[in-house]
């Protein structure tokens, strides 16, 4: 039921009298109940908080009477609903028709934008992660960059959804962003051109003979199926002796996809469970026996951009002692949001539960701590301390040139210190295993 209050100068008492009957008819009273152990207090909790509602009506009336510009009732009530949700947590929100449609488009995996996941931290709009092969990643945006302004508009007073709406737009249109990076005093200016974002969530390649690399950039409905195919392709020539599962800068996505990825490596036991106030928010997911990669030595890379579903996978593999988690602490987004459509074509995004790892750890605001901490960096060779080798001698015989793809992989391992260390660890694990 839509409530519309008419009359610009309606007194607070008349507004309250109009509001209460509608609220009583349309909102179940238990939603307003306050937890209490005494019968008297329980009865008091089953009634609407009349004093607060009267205060709300008074604020409403004073805005209508004295605000510098005329504001219609619909706008004020919608703003009140937005505030009611935004004060709960950073992920709950009221979605108008445009925002609701935009969210539906993003879950379908195709929209006009720059390819970036954002969140709020301490009131600041922050980059959670840039999505692979998008304008944001190609421009060099990094996890935990602070977005100061979007097209000249300061983000300090914007909601998360308003900021997302500003960043989306028609393909080929330009977007200007002011970014403040950690350790810097002056914001950087970025000009990006929007594209249709169709992110492929799975990439794979061989780092060396027998050592595979599986990159998951986000969790979509077909991610587990694509990852299963990638594992089969990498093992086509010879069985894998080790695998790096790269979840860095993975913002999460579909819960069932995360369960499916963990199930590729686990043949039994709990993967994740959720708990909330309502019975339908309590879910539990366990591994099946159909496990194509159950015996492959595994290193999982995470960092501060690994969030939500990525943390579910890392937490499950860590608790089940299935792989070694390497990198830096993950983001710590362990809450479940449900999208609830409303009768007017709008919707709610409401946090309804929390994720827990098999050992009962809450991911929320905690994140996953790696077993082996390795910070982001680049390998550098100190030429002054390098030993003389055959290749340094005048007149040495030249070997056949290494294939170009091997050269490119060597350069990539130099540029990606975490990946290089993951490969070294896999080799060391195999050496220890063979000696045993």
GROMACS .gro file of C-alpha atoms in nm:
model
  436
    1UNK     CA    1   0.000   0.000   0.000
    2UNK     CA    2   0.134   0.343  -0.094
    3UNK     CA    3   0.095   0.617   0.163
    4UNK     CA    4   0.050   0.969   0.027
    5UNK     CA    5   0.012   1.260   0.265
    6UNK     CA    6  -0.150   1.567   0.119
    7UNK     CA    7  -0.146   1.922   0.243
    8UNK     CA    8   0.173   2.125   0.253
    9UNK     CA    9   0.109   2.260   0.601
   10UNK     CA   10  -0.057   1.955   0.754
   11UNK     CA   11  -0.005   1.962   1.133
   12UNK     CA   12   0.195   1.681   1.288
   13UNK     CA   13  -0.105   1.542   1.479
   14UNK     CA   14  -0.319   1.518   1.167
   15UNK     CA   15  -0.032   1.350   0.981
   16UNK     CA   16   0.016   1.105   1.268
   17UNK     CA   17  -0.354   1.022   1.267
   18UNK     CA   18  -0.335   0.954   0.895
   19UNK     CA   19  -0.018   0.747   0.917
   20UNK     CA   20  -0.105   0.517   1.203
   21UNK     CA   21  -0.412   0.338   1.062
   22UNK     CA   22  -0.230   0.266   0.737
   23UNK     CA   23   0.081   0.142   0.917
   24UNK     CA   24  -0.124  -0.078   1.146
   25UNK     CA   25  -0.308  -0.238   0.856
   26UNK     CA   26  -0.010  -0.288   0.625
   27UNK     CA   27   0.280  -0.380   0.857
   28UNK     CA   28   0.277  -0.695   1.074
   29UNK     CA   29   0.324  -0.592   1.434
   30UNK     CA   30   0.591  -0.851   1.515
   31UNK     CA   31   0.828  -0.660   1.287
   32UNK     CA   32   0.829  -0.388   1.550
   33UNK     CA   33   0.866  -0.626   1.843
   34UNK     CA   34   1.150  -0.562   2.086
   35UNK     CA   35   1.323  -0.863   2.243
   36UNK     CA   36   1.239  -0.899   2.611
   37UNK     CA   37   1.210  -1.176   2.866
   38UNK     CA   38   0.925  -1.026   3.073
   39UNK     CA   39   0.561  -1.048   2.971
   40UNK     CA   40   0.498  -0.681   3.042
   41UNK     CA   41   0.791  -0.573   2.831
   42UNK     CA   42   0.691  -0.818   2.557
   43UNK     CA   43   0.344  -0.663   2.536
   44UNK     CA   44   0.500  -0.319   2.519
   45UNK     CA   45   0.725  -0.439   2.237
   46UNK     CA   46   0.424  -0.557   2.034
   47UNK     CA   47   0.299  -0.200   1.993
   48UNK     CA   48   0.422   0.067   1.756
   49UNK     CA   49   0.672   0.312   1.912
   50UNK     CA   50   0.423   0.602   1.914
   51UNK     CA   51   0.665   0.861   2.054
   52UNK     CA   52   0.917   0.800   1.774
   53UNK     CA   53   0.645   0.802   1.509
   54UNK     CA   54   0.513   1.131   1.646
   55UNK     CA   55   0.867   1.273   1.627
   56UNK     CA   56   0.893   1.150   1.269
   57UNK     CA   57   0.564   1.321   1.186
   58UNK     CA   58   0.686   1.642   1.345
   59UNK     CA   59   1.010   1.635   1.142
   60UNK     CA   60   0.808   1.565   0.828
   61UNK     CA   61   0.578   1.861   0.895
   62UNK     CA   62   0.865   2.102   0.970
   63UNK     CA   63   1.043   2.008   0.648
   64UNK     CA   64   0.720   2.068   0.456
   65UNK     CA   65   0.670   2.403   0.625
   66UNK     CA   66   1.019   2.552   0.651
   67UNK     CA   67   1.260   2.389   0.403
   68UNK     CA   68   1.402   2.638   0.154
   69UNK     CA   69   1.246   2.454  -0.142
   70UNK     CA   70   0.913   2.280  -0.180
   71UNK     CA   71   0.947   1.900  -0.142
   72UNK     CA   72   0.662   1.665  -0.231
   73UNK     CA   73   0.540   1.395   0.007
   74UNK     CA   74   0.653   1.108  -0.218
   75UNK     CA   75   1.014   1.231  -0.220
   76UNK     CA   76   1.025   1.275   0.156
   77UNK     CA   77   0.882   0.931   0.226
   78UNK     CA   78   1.116   0.765  -0.023
   79UNK     CA   79   1.412   0.943   0.136
   80UNK     CA   80   1.295   0.818   0.474
   81UNK     CA   81   1.288   0.461   0.345
   82UNK     CA   82   1.635   0.500   0.195
   83UNK     CA   83   1.768   0.629   0.525
   84UNK     CA   84   1.600   0.347   0.717
   85UNK     CA   85   1.788   0.089   0.508
   86UNK     CA   86   2.119   0.269   0.460
   87UNK     CA   87   2.166   0.299   0.837
   88UNK     CA   88   2.143  -0.080   0.880
   89UNK     CA   89   2.467  -0.176   0.701
   90UNK     CA   90   2.662  -0.077   0.387
   91UNK     CA   91   2.491  -0.338   0.169
   92UNK     CA   92   2.119  -0.290   0.243
   93UNK     CA   93   1.943  -0.038   0.020
   94UNK     CA   94   1.610   0.082  -0.113
   95UNK     CA   95   1.606   0.050  -0.492
   96UNK     CA   96   1.386   0.268  -0.708
   97UNK     CA   97   1.267   0.131  -1.042
   98UNK     CA   98   1.579   0.241  -1.230
   99UNK     CA   99   1.815   0.110  -0.963
  100UNK     CA  100   1.625  -0.218  -0.940
  101UNK     CA  101   1.645  -0.267  -1.316
  102UNK     CA  102   2.014  -0.177  -1.311
  103UNK     CA  103   2.079  -0.439  -1.045
  104UNK     CA  104   1.894  -0.702  -1.248
  105UNK     CA  105   2.105  -0.614  -1.551
  106UNK     CA  106   2.428  -0.651  -1.355
  107UNK     CA  107   2.327  -0.995  -1.226
  108UNK     CA  108   2.268  -1.101  -1.587
  109UNK     CA  109   2.630  -1.008  -1.659
  110UNK     CA  110   2.583  -0.737  -1.924
  111UNK     CA  111   2.565  -0.361  -1.872
  112UNK     CA  112   2.731  -0.038  -1.976
  113UNK     CA  113   3.001   0.064  -1.732
  114UNK     CA  114   3.371   0.063  -1.649
  115UNK     CA  115   3.397  -0.276  -1.478
  116UNK     CA  116   3.450  -0.193  -1.112
  117UNK     CA  117   3.317  -0.324  -0.781
  118UNK     CA  118   3.278  -0.059  -0.511
  119UNK     CA  119   3.180  -0.042  -0.146
  120UNK     CA  120   3.156   0.198   0.147
  121UNK     CA  121   3.415   0.204   0.425
  122UNK     CA  122   3.410   0.471   0.698
  123UNK     CA  123   3.180   0.679   0.480
  124UNK     CA  124   3.418   0.674   0.183
  125UNK     CA  125   3.344   0.526  -0.158
  126UNK     CA  126   3.616   0.267  -0.214
  127UNK     CA  127   3.721   0.036  -0.493
  128UNK     CA  128   3.681  -0.325  -0.385
  129UNK     CA  129   3.823  -0.459  -0.707
  130UNK     CA  130   3.845  -0.381  -1.078
  131UNK     CA  131   3.709  -0.663  -1.296
  132UNK     CA  132   3.959  -0.825  -1.531
  133UNK     CA  133   3.988  -0.689  -1.887
  134UNK     CA  134   3.762  -0.385  -1.838
  135UNK     CA  135   3.827  -0.009  -1.864
  136UNK     CA  136   3.888   0.007  -1.488
  137UNK     CA  137   4.154  -0.267  -1.484
  138UNK     CA  138   4.324  -0.138  -1.799
  139UNK     CA  139   4.339   0.214  -1.653
  140UNK     CA  140   4.522   0.080  -1.347
  141UNK     CA  141   4.261   0.125  -1.072
  142UNK     CA  142   4.351  -0.078  -0.764
  143UNK     CA  143   4.172  -0.238  -0.472
  144UNK     CA  144   4.117   0.011  -0.184
  145UNK     CA  145   4.151   0.319  -0.406
  146UNK     CA  146   3.918   0.591  -0.269
  147UNK     CA  147   3.683   0.746  -0.524
  148UNK     CA  148   3.676   1.117  -0.439
  149UNK     CA  149   3.460   1.243  -0.727
  150UNK     CA  150   3.267   1.110  -1.027
  151UNK     CA  151   3.237   1.348  -1.322
  152UNK     CA  152   3.322   1.633  -1.086
  153UNK     CA  153   3.055   1.537  -0.830
  154UNK     CA  154   3.199   1.471  -0.483
  155UNK     CA  155   3.110   1.126  -0.352
  156UNK     CA  156   3.100   1.227   0.015
  157UNK     CA  157   2.723   1.273   0.014
  158UNK     CA  158   2.634   0.998  -0.234
  159UNK     CA  159   2.486   0.663  -0.141
  160UNK     CA  160   2.648   0.350  -0.277
  161UNK     CA  161   2.366   0.298  -0.525
  162UNK     CA  162   2.378   0.660  -0.642
  163UNK     CA  163   2.750   0.624  -0.710
  164UNK     CA  164   2.695   0.302  -0.906
  165UNK     CA  165   2.422   0.471  -1.112
  166UNK     CA  166   2.657   0.758  -1.196
  167UNK     CA  167   2.931   0.522  -1.310
  168UNK     CA  168   2.703   0.328  -1.543
  169UNK     CA  169   2.595   0.467  -1.876
  170UNK     CA  170   2.594   0.430  -2.250
  171UNK     CA  171   2.888   0.243  -2.409
  172UNK     CA  172   3.157   0.473  -2.557
  173UNK     CA  173   3.061   0.759  -2.322
  174UNK     CA  174   3.341   0.900  -2.105
  175UNK     CA  175   3.361   0.896  -1.727
  176UNK     CA  176   3.598   1.114  -1.526
  177UNK     CA  177   3.703   0.995  -1.180
  178UNK     CA  178   3.919   1.144  -0.905
  179UNK     CA  179   4.101   0.869  -0.716
  180UNK     CA  180   4.296   0.901  -0.391
  181UNK     CA  181   4.547   0.619  -0.347
  182UNK     CA  182   4.695   0.506  -0.018
  183UNK     CA  183   5.013   0.696   0.069
  184UNK     CA  184   4.938   0.982  -0.170
  185UNK     CA  185   4.817   1.332  -0.081
  186UNK     CA  186   4.681   1.442  -0.419
  187UNK     CA  187   4.399   1.263  -0.606
  188UNK     CA  188   4.474   1.114  -0.946
  189UNK     CA  189   4.249   1.193  -1.240
  190UNK     CA  190   4.128   0.905  -1.460
  191UNK     CA  191   3.926   0.937  -1.780
  192UNK     CA  192   3.766   0.607  -1.876
  193UNK     CA  193   3.543   0.510  -2.166
  194UNK     CA  194   3.244   0.296  -2.077
  195UNK     CA  195   3.199  -0.042  -2.245
  196UNK     CA  196   2.947  -0.324  -2.245
  197UNK     CA  197   3.073  -0.530  -1.954
  198UNK     CA  198   3.054  -0.900  -2.034
  199UNK     CA  199   3.305  -1.042  -1.796
  200UNK     CA  200   3.430  -1.396  -1.850
  201UNK     CA  201   3.473  -1.536  -1.504
  202UNK     CA  202   3.726  -1.816  -1.573
  203UNK     CA  203   4.069  -1.810  -1.739
  204UNK     CA  204   4.334  -2.081  -1.740
  205UNK     CA  205   4.685  -2.156  -1.864
  206UNK     CA  206   4.991  -2.366  -1.783
  207UNK     CA  207   5.259  -2.183  -1.586
  208UNK     CA  208   5.503  -2.464  -1.660
  209UNK     CA  209   5.468  -2.823  -1.774
  210UNK     CA  210   5.238  -2.990  -1.523
  211UNK     CA  211   5.158  -2.674  -1.325
  212UNK     CA  212   4.824  -2.509  -1.397
  213UNK     CA  213   4.682  -2.165  -1.329
  214UNK     CA  214   4.306  -2.115  -1.280
  215UNK     CA  215   4.188  -1.756  -1.250
  216UNK     CA  216   3.831  -1.681  -1.131
  217UNK     CA  217   3.746  -1.312  -1.153
  218UNK     CA  218   3.391  -1.342  -1.017
  219UNK     CA  219   3.129  -1.607  -0.950
  220UNK     CA  220   2.858  -1.634  -1.216
  221UNK     CA  221   2.601  -1.905  -1.278
  222UNK     CA  222   2.828  -2.102  -1.515
  223UNK     CA  223   3.158  -2.047  -1.333
  224UNK     CA  224   3.185  -2.398  -1.183
  225UNK     CA  225   3.108  -2.559  -1.518
  226UNK     CA  226   3.367  -2.342  -1.694
  227UNK     CA  227   3.628  -2.420  -1.428
  228UNK     CA  228   3.564  -2.794  -1.464
  229UNK     CA  229   3.623  -2.765  -1.841
  230UNK     CA  230   3.940  -2.561  -1.783
  231UNK     CA  231   4.084  -2.827  -1.550
  232UNK     CA  232   4.015  -3.097  -1.810
  233UNK     CA  233   4.186  -2.893  -2.083
  234UNK     CA  234   4.498  -2.829  -1.873
  235UNK     CA  235   4.528  -3.200  -1.785
  236UNK     CA  236   4.477  -3.313  -2.143
  237UNK     CA  237   4.850  -3.356  -2.224
  238UNK     CA  238   4.966  -3.476  -1.881
  239UNK     CA  239   4.823  -3.496  -1.528
  240UNK     CA  240   4.859  -3.175  -1.329
  241UNK     CA  241   5.129  -3.182  -1.061
  242UNK     CA  242   5.001  -2.862  -0.901
  243UNK     CA  243   4.746  -2.584  -0.945
  244UNK     CA  244   4.729  -2.217  -0.849
  245UNK     CA  245   4.369  -2.102  -0.790
  246UNK     CA  246   4.374  -1.723  -0.821
  247UNK     CA  247   4.092  -1.548  -0.631
  248UNK     CA  248   4.265  -1.212  -0.597
  249UNK     CA  249   4.041  -0.911  -0.662
  250UNK     CA  250   3.740  -1.142  -0.691
  251UNK     CA  251   3.440  -0.951  -0.550
  252UNK     CA  252   3.215  -1.258  -0.515
  253UNK     CA  253   2.887  -1.328  -0.687
  254UNK     CA  254   2.653  -1.628  -0.696
  255UNK     CA  255   2.665  -1.844  -0.383
  256UNK     CA  256   2.593  -2.169  -0.571
  257UNK     CA  257   2.888  -2.099  -0.803
  258UNK     CA  258   3.123  -2.065  -0.504
  259UNK     CA  259   2.994  -2.395  -0.367
  260UNK     CA  260   3.050  -2.554  -0.709
  261UNK     CA  261   3.412  -2.433  -0.723
  262UNK     CA  262   3.491  -2.564  -0.374
  263UNK     CA  263   3.327  -2.894  -0.471
  264UNK     CA  264   3.582  -2.936  -0.754
  265UNK     CA  265   3.850  -2.987  -0.488
  266UNK     CA  266   3.656  -3.141  -0.197
  267UNK     CA  267   3.497  -3.488  -0.200
  268UNK     CA  268   3.321  -3.466   0.136
  269UNK     CA  269   3.242  -3.237   0.428
  270UNK     CA  270   3.082  -2.900   0.479
  271UNK     CA  271   3.159  -2.611   0.243
  272UNK     CA  272   2.960  -2.322   0.393
  273UNK     CA  273   2.649  -2.252   0.597
  274UNK     CA  274   2.442  -1.940   0.660
  275UNK     CA  275   2.242  -1.821   0.960
  276UNK     CA  276   1.977  -1.550   0.983
  277UNK     CA  277   1.661  -1.462   1.173
  278UNK     CA  278   1.421  -1.631   0.930
  279UNK     CA  279   1.408  -2.006   0.879
  280UNK     CA  280   1.458  -1.984   0.501
  281UNK     CA  281   1.790  -1.799   0.549
  282UNK     CA  282   1.949  -2.097   0.725
  283UNK     CA  283   2.125  -2.297   0.453
  284UNK     CA  284   2.402  -2.555   0.446
  285UNK     CA  285   2.610  -2.681   0.152
  286UNK     CA  286   2.831  -2.989   0.149
  287UNK     CA  287   3.075  -3.138  -0.102
  288UNK     CA  288   2.982  -3.423  -0.334
  289UNK     CA  289   3.197  -3.723  -0.423
  290UNK     CA  290   3.226  -3.613  -0.789
  291UNK     CA  291   3.557  -3.430  -0.749
  292UNK     CA  292   3.775  -3.394  -1.062
  293UNK     CA  293   4.064  -3.219  -0.884
  294UNK     CA  294   4.061  -3.387  -0.546
  295UNK     CA  295   4.428  -3.491  -0.538
  296UNK     CA  296   4.603  -3.204  -0.715
  297UNK     CA  297   4.833  -3.000  -0.486
  298UNK     CA  298   4.666  -2.662  -0.450
  299UNK     CA  299   4.769  -2.306  -0.363
  300UNK     CA  300   4.493  -2.043  -0.340
  301UNK     CA  301   4.585  -1.676  -0.389
  302UNK     CA  302   4.377  -1.411  -0.207
  303UNK     CA  303   4.415  -1.041  -0.125
  304UNK     CA  304   4.216  -0.745   0.007
  305UNK     CA  305   3.998  -0.753  -0.305
  306UNK     CA  306   3.884  -1.111  -0.244
  307UNK     CA  307   3.534  -1.083  -0.102
  308UNK     CA  308   3.214  -1.272  -0.026
  309UNK     CA  309   3.191  -1.586  -0.244
  310UNK     CA  310   3.569  -1.581  -0.296
  311UNK     CA  311   3.611  -1.591   0.081
  312UNK     CA  312   3.366  -1.882   0.102
  313UNK     CA  313   3.587  -2.088  -0.129
  314UNK     CA  314   3.910  -1.990   0.045
  315UNK     CA  315   3.760  -2.052   0.390
  316UNK     CA  316   3.624  -2.394   0.296
  317UNK     CA  317   3.954  -2.511   0.143
  318UNK     CA  318   4.146  -2.375   0.442
  319UNK     CA  319   3.923  -2.537   0.704
  320UNK     CA  320   3.922  -2.869   0.517
  321UNK     CA  321   4.304  -2.849   0.488
  322UNK     CA  322   4.268  -2.904   0.116
  323UNK     CA  323   4.502  -2.628  -0.003
  324UNK     CA  324   4.744  -2.362   0.116
  325UNK     CA  325   4.603  -2.009   0.124
  326UNK     CA  326   4.863  -1.752   0.018
  327UNK     CA  327   4.864  -1.373  -0.017
  328UNK     CA  328   4.716  -1.111   0.215
  329UNK     CA  329   4.401  -1.085   0.431
  330UNK     CA  330   4.076  -1.093   0.234
  331UNK     CA  331   3.810  -0.818   0.235
  332UNK     CA  332   3.577  -0.957   0.504
  333UNK     CA  333   3.235  -0.933   0.336
  334UNK     CA  334   3.050  -1.225   0.491
  335UNK     CA  335   2.687  -1.116   0.471
  336UNK     CA  336   2.405  -1.246   0.250
  337UNK     CA  337   2.177  -1.005   0.063
  338UNK     CA  338   1.836  -1.089  -0.079
  339UNK     CA  339   1.672  -0.884  -0.353
  340UNK     CA  340   1.304  -0.839  -0.267
  341UNK     CA  341   1.074  -0.696  -0.537
  342UNK     CA  342   0.804  -0.453  -0.429
  343UNK     CA  343   0.460  -0.417  -0.583
  344UNK     CA  344   0.541  -0.079  -0.742
  345UNK     CA  345   0.826  -0.212  -0.958
  346UNK     CA  346   1.091  -0.112  -0.705
  347UNK     CA  347   1.278  -0.331  -0.460
  348UNK     CA  348   1.482  -0.384  -0.146
  349UNK     CA  349   1.833  -0.520  -0.114
  350UNK     CA  350   1.833  -0.648   0.241
  351UNK     CA  351   2.099  -0.826   0.443
  352UNK     CA  352   1.933  -1.139   0.579
  353UNK     CA  353   2.210  -1.376   0.692
  354UNK     CA  354   2.581  -1.428   0.754
  355UNK     CA  355   2.820  -1.681   0.599
  356UNK     CA  356   3.020  -1.923   0.814
  357UNK     CA  357   3.312  -2.147   0.716
  358UNK     CA  358   3.300  -2.523   0.795
  359UNK     CA  359   3.474  -2.461   1.129
  360UNK     CA  360   3.216  -2.198   1.225
  361UNK     CA  361   3.424  -1.889   1.151
  362UNK     CA  362   3.232  -1.578   1.052
  363UNK     CA  363   3.382  -1.406   0.749
  364UNK     CA  364   3.204  -1.078   0.825
  365UNK     CA  365   3.448  -0.798   0.908
  366UNK     CA  366   3.709  -1.068   0.975
  367UNK     CA  367   3.806  -1.202   0.635
  368UNK     CA  368   4.032  -1.497   0.565
  369UNK     CA  369   4.387  -1.484   0.696
  370UNK     CA  370   4.631  -1.659   0.460
  371UNK     CA  371   4.841  -1.953   0.575
  372UNK     CA  372   5.141  -1.792   0.404
  373UNK     CA  373   5.151  -1.413   0.383
  374UNK     CA  374   5.302  -1.279   0.062
  375UNK     CA  375   5.253  -0.914  -0.026
  376UNK     CA  376   5.213  -0.777  -0.376
  377UNK     CA  377   5.542  -0.693  -0.546
  378UNK     CA  378   5.782  -0.749  -0.832
  379UNK     CA  379   6.101  -0.956  -0.847
  380UNK     CA  380   6.412  -0.751  -0.914
  381UNK     CA  381   6.757  -0.889  -0.993
  382UNK     CA  382   7.050  -0.714  -0.826
  383UNK     CA  383   7.300  -0.713  -1.113
  384UNK     CA  384   7.587  -0.605  -0.884
  385UNK     CA  385   7.560  -0.929  -0.687
  386UNK     CA  386   7.486  -1.167  -0.973
  387UNK     CA  387   7.730  -1.454  -1.023
  388UNK     CA  388   7.911  -1.495  -1.357
  389UNK     CA  389   7.766  -1.772  -1.573
  390UNK     CA  390   7.854  -1.936  -1.906
  391UNK     CA  391   7.631  -1.692  -2.094
  392UNK     CA  392   7.849  -1.401  -1.972
  393UNK     CA  393   8.170  -1.536  -2.129
  394UNK     CA  394   8.289  -1.401  -2.465
  395UNK     CA  395   8.239  -1.646  -2.752
  396UNK     CA  396   8.000  -1.875  -2.566
  397UNK     CA  397   7.782  -2.107  -2.772
  398UNK     CA  398   7.418  -1.999  -2.795
  399UNK     CA  399   7.132  -2.230  -2.711
  400UNK     CA  400   6.810  -2.245  -2.909
  401UNK     CA  401   6.584  -1.951  -2.831
  402UNK     CA  402   6.308  -2.029  -2.581
  403UNK     CA  403   5.954  -2.024  -2.723
  404UNK     CA  404   5.783  -1.685  -2.705
  405UNK     CA  405   5.509  -1.807  -2.474
  406UNK     CA  406   5.773  -1.933  -2.228
  407UNK     CA  407   5.944  -1.592  -2.239
  408UNK     CA  408   5.615  -1.414  -2.175
  409UNK     CA  409   5.536  -1.645  -1.882
  410UNK     CA  410   5.879  -1.582  -1.728
  411UNK     CA  411   5.822  -1.206  -1.753
  412UNK     CA  412   5.479  -1.244  -1.599
  413UNK     CA  413   5.619  -1.435  -1.302
  414UNK     CA  414   5.872  -1.156  -1.252
  415UNK     CA  415   5.590  -0.900  -1.250
  416UNK     CA  416   5.368  -1.104  -1.018
  417UNK     CA  417   5.562  -1.195  -0.705
  418UNK     CA  418   5.267  -1.367  -0.536
  419UNK     CA  419   5.209  -1.594  -0.835
  420UNK     CA  420   5.580  -1.675  -0.857
  421UNK     CA  421   5.587  -1.772  -0.490
  422UNK     CA  422   5.276  -1.987  -0.534
  423UNK     CA  423   5.446  -2.180  -0.815
  424UNK     CA  424   5.763  -2.222  -0.606
  425UNK     CA  425   5.557  -2.354  -0.315
  426UNK     CA  426   5.382  -2.610  -0.538
  427UNK     CA  427   5.720  -2.733  -0.662
  428UNK     CA  428   5.849  -2.759  -0.306
  429UNK     CA  429   5.542  -2.957  -0.199
  430UNK     CA  430   5.603  -3.205  -0.480
  431UNK     CA  431   5.970  -3.240  -0.386
  432UNK     CA  432   5.879  -3.313  -0.022
  433UNK     CA  433   5.607  -3.557  -0.132
  434UNK     CA  434   5.847  -3.748  -0.359
  435UNK     CA  435   6.108  -3.773  -0.082
  436UNK     CA  436   5.848  -3.914   0.154
   0.00000   0.00000   0.00000
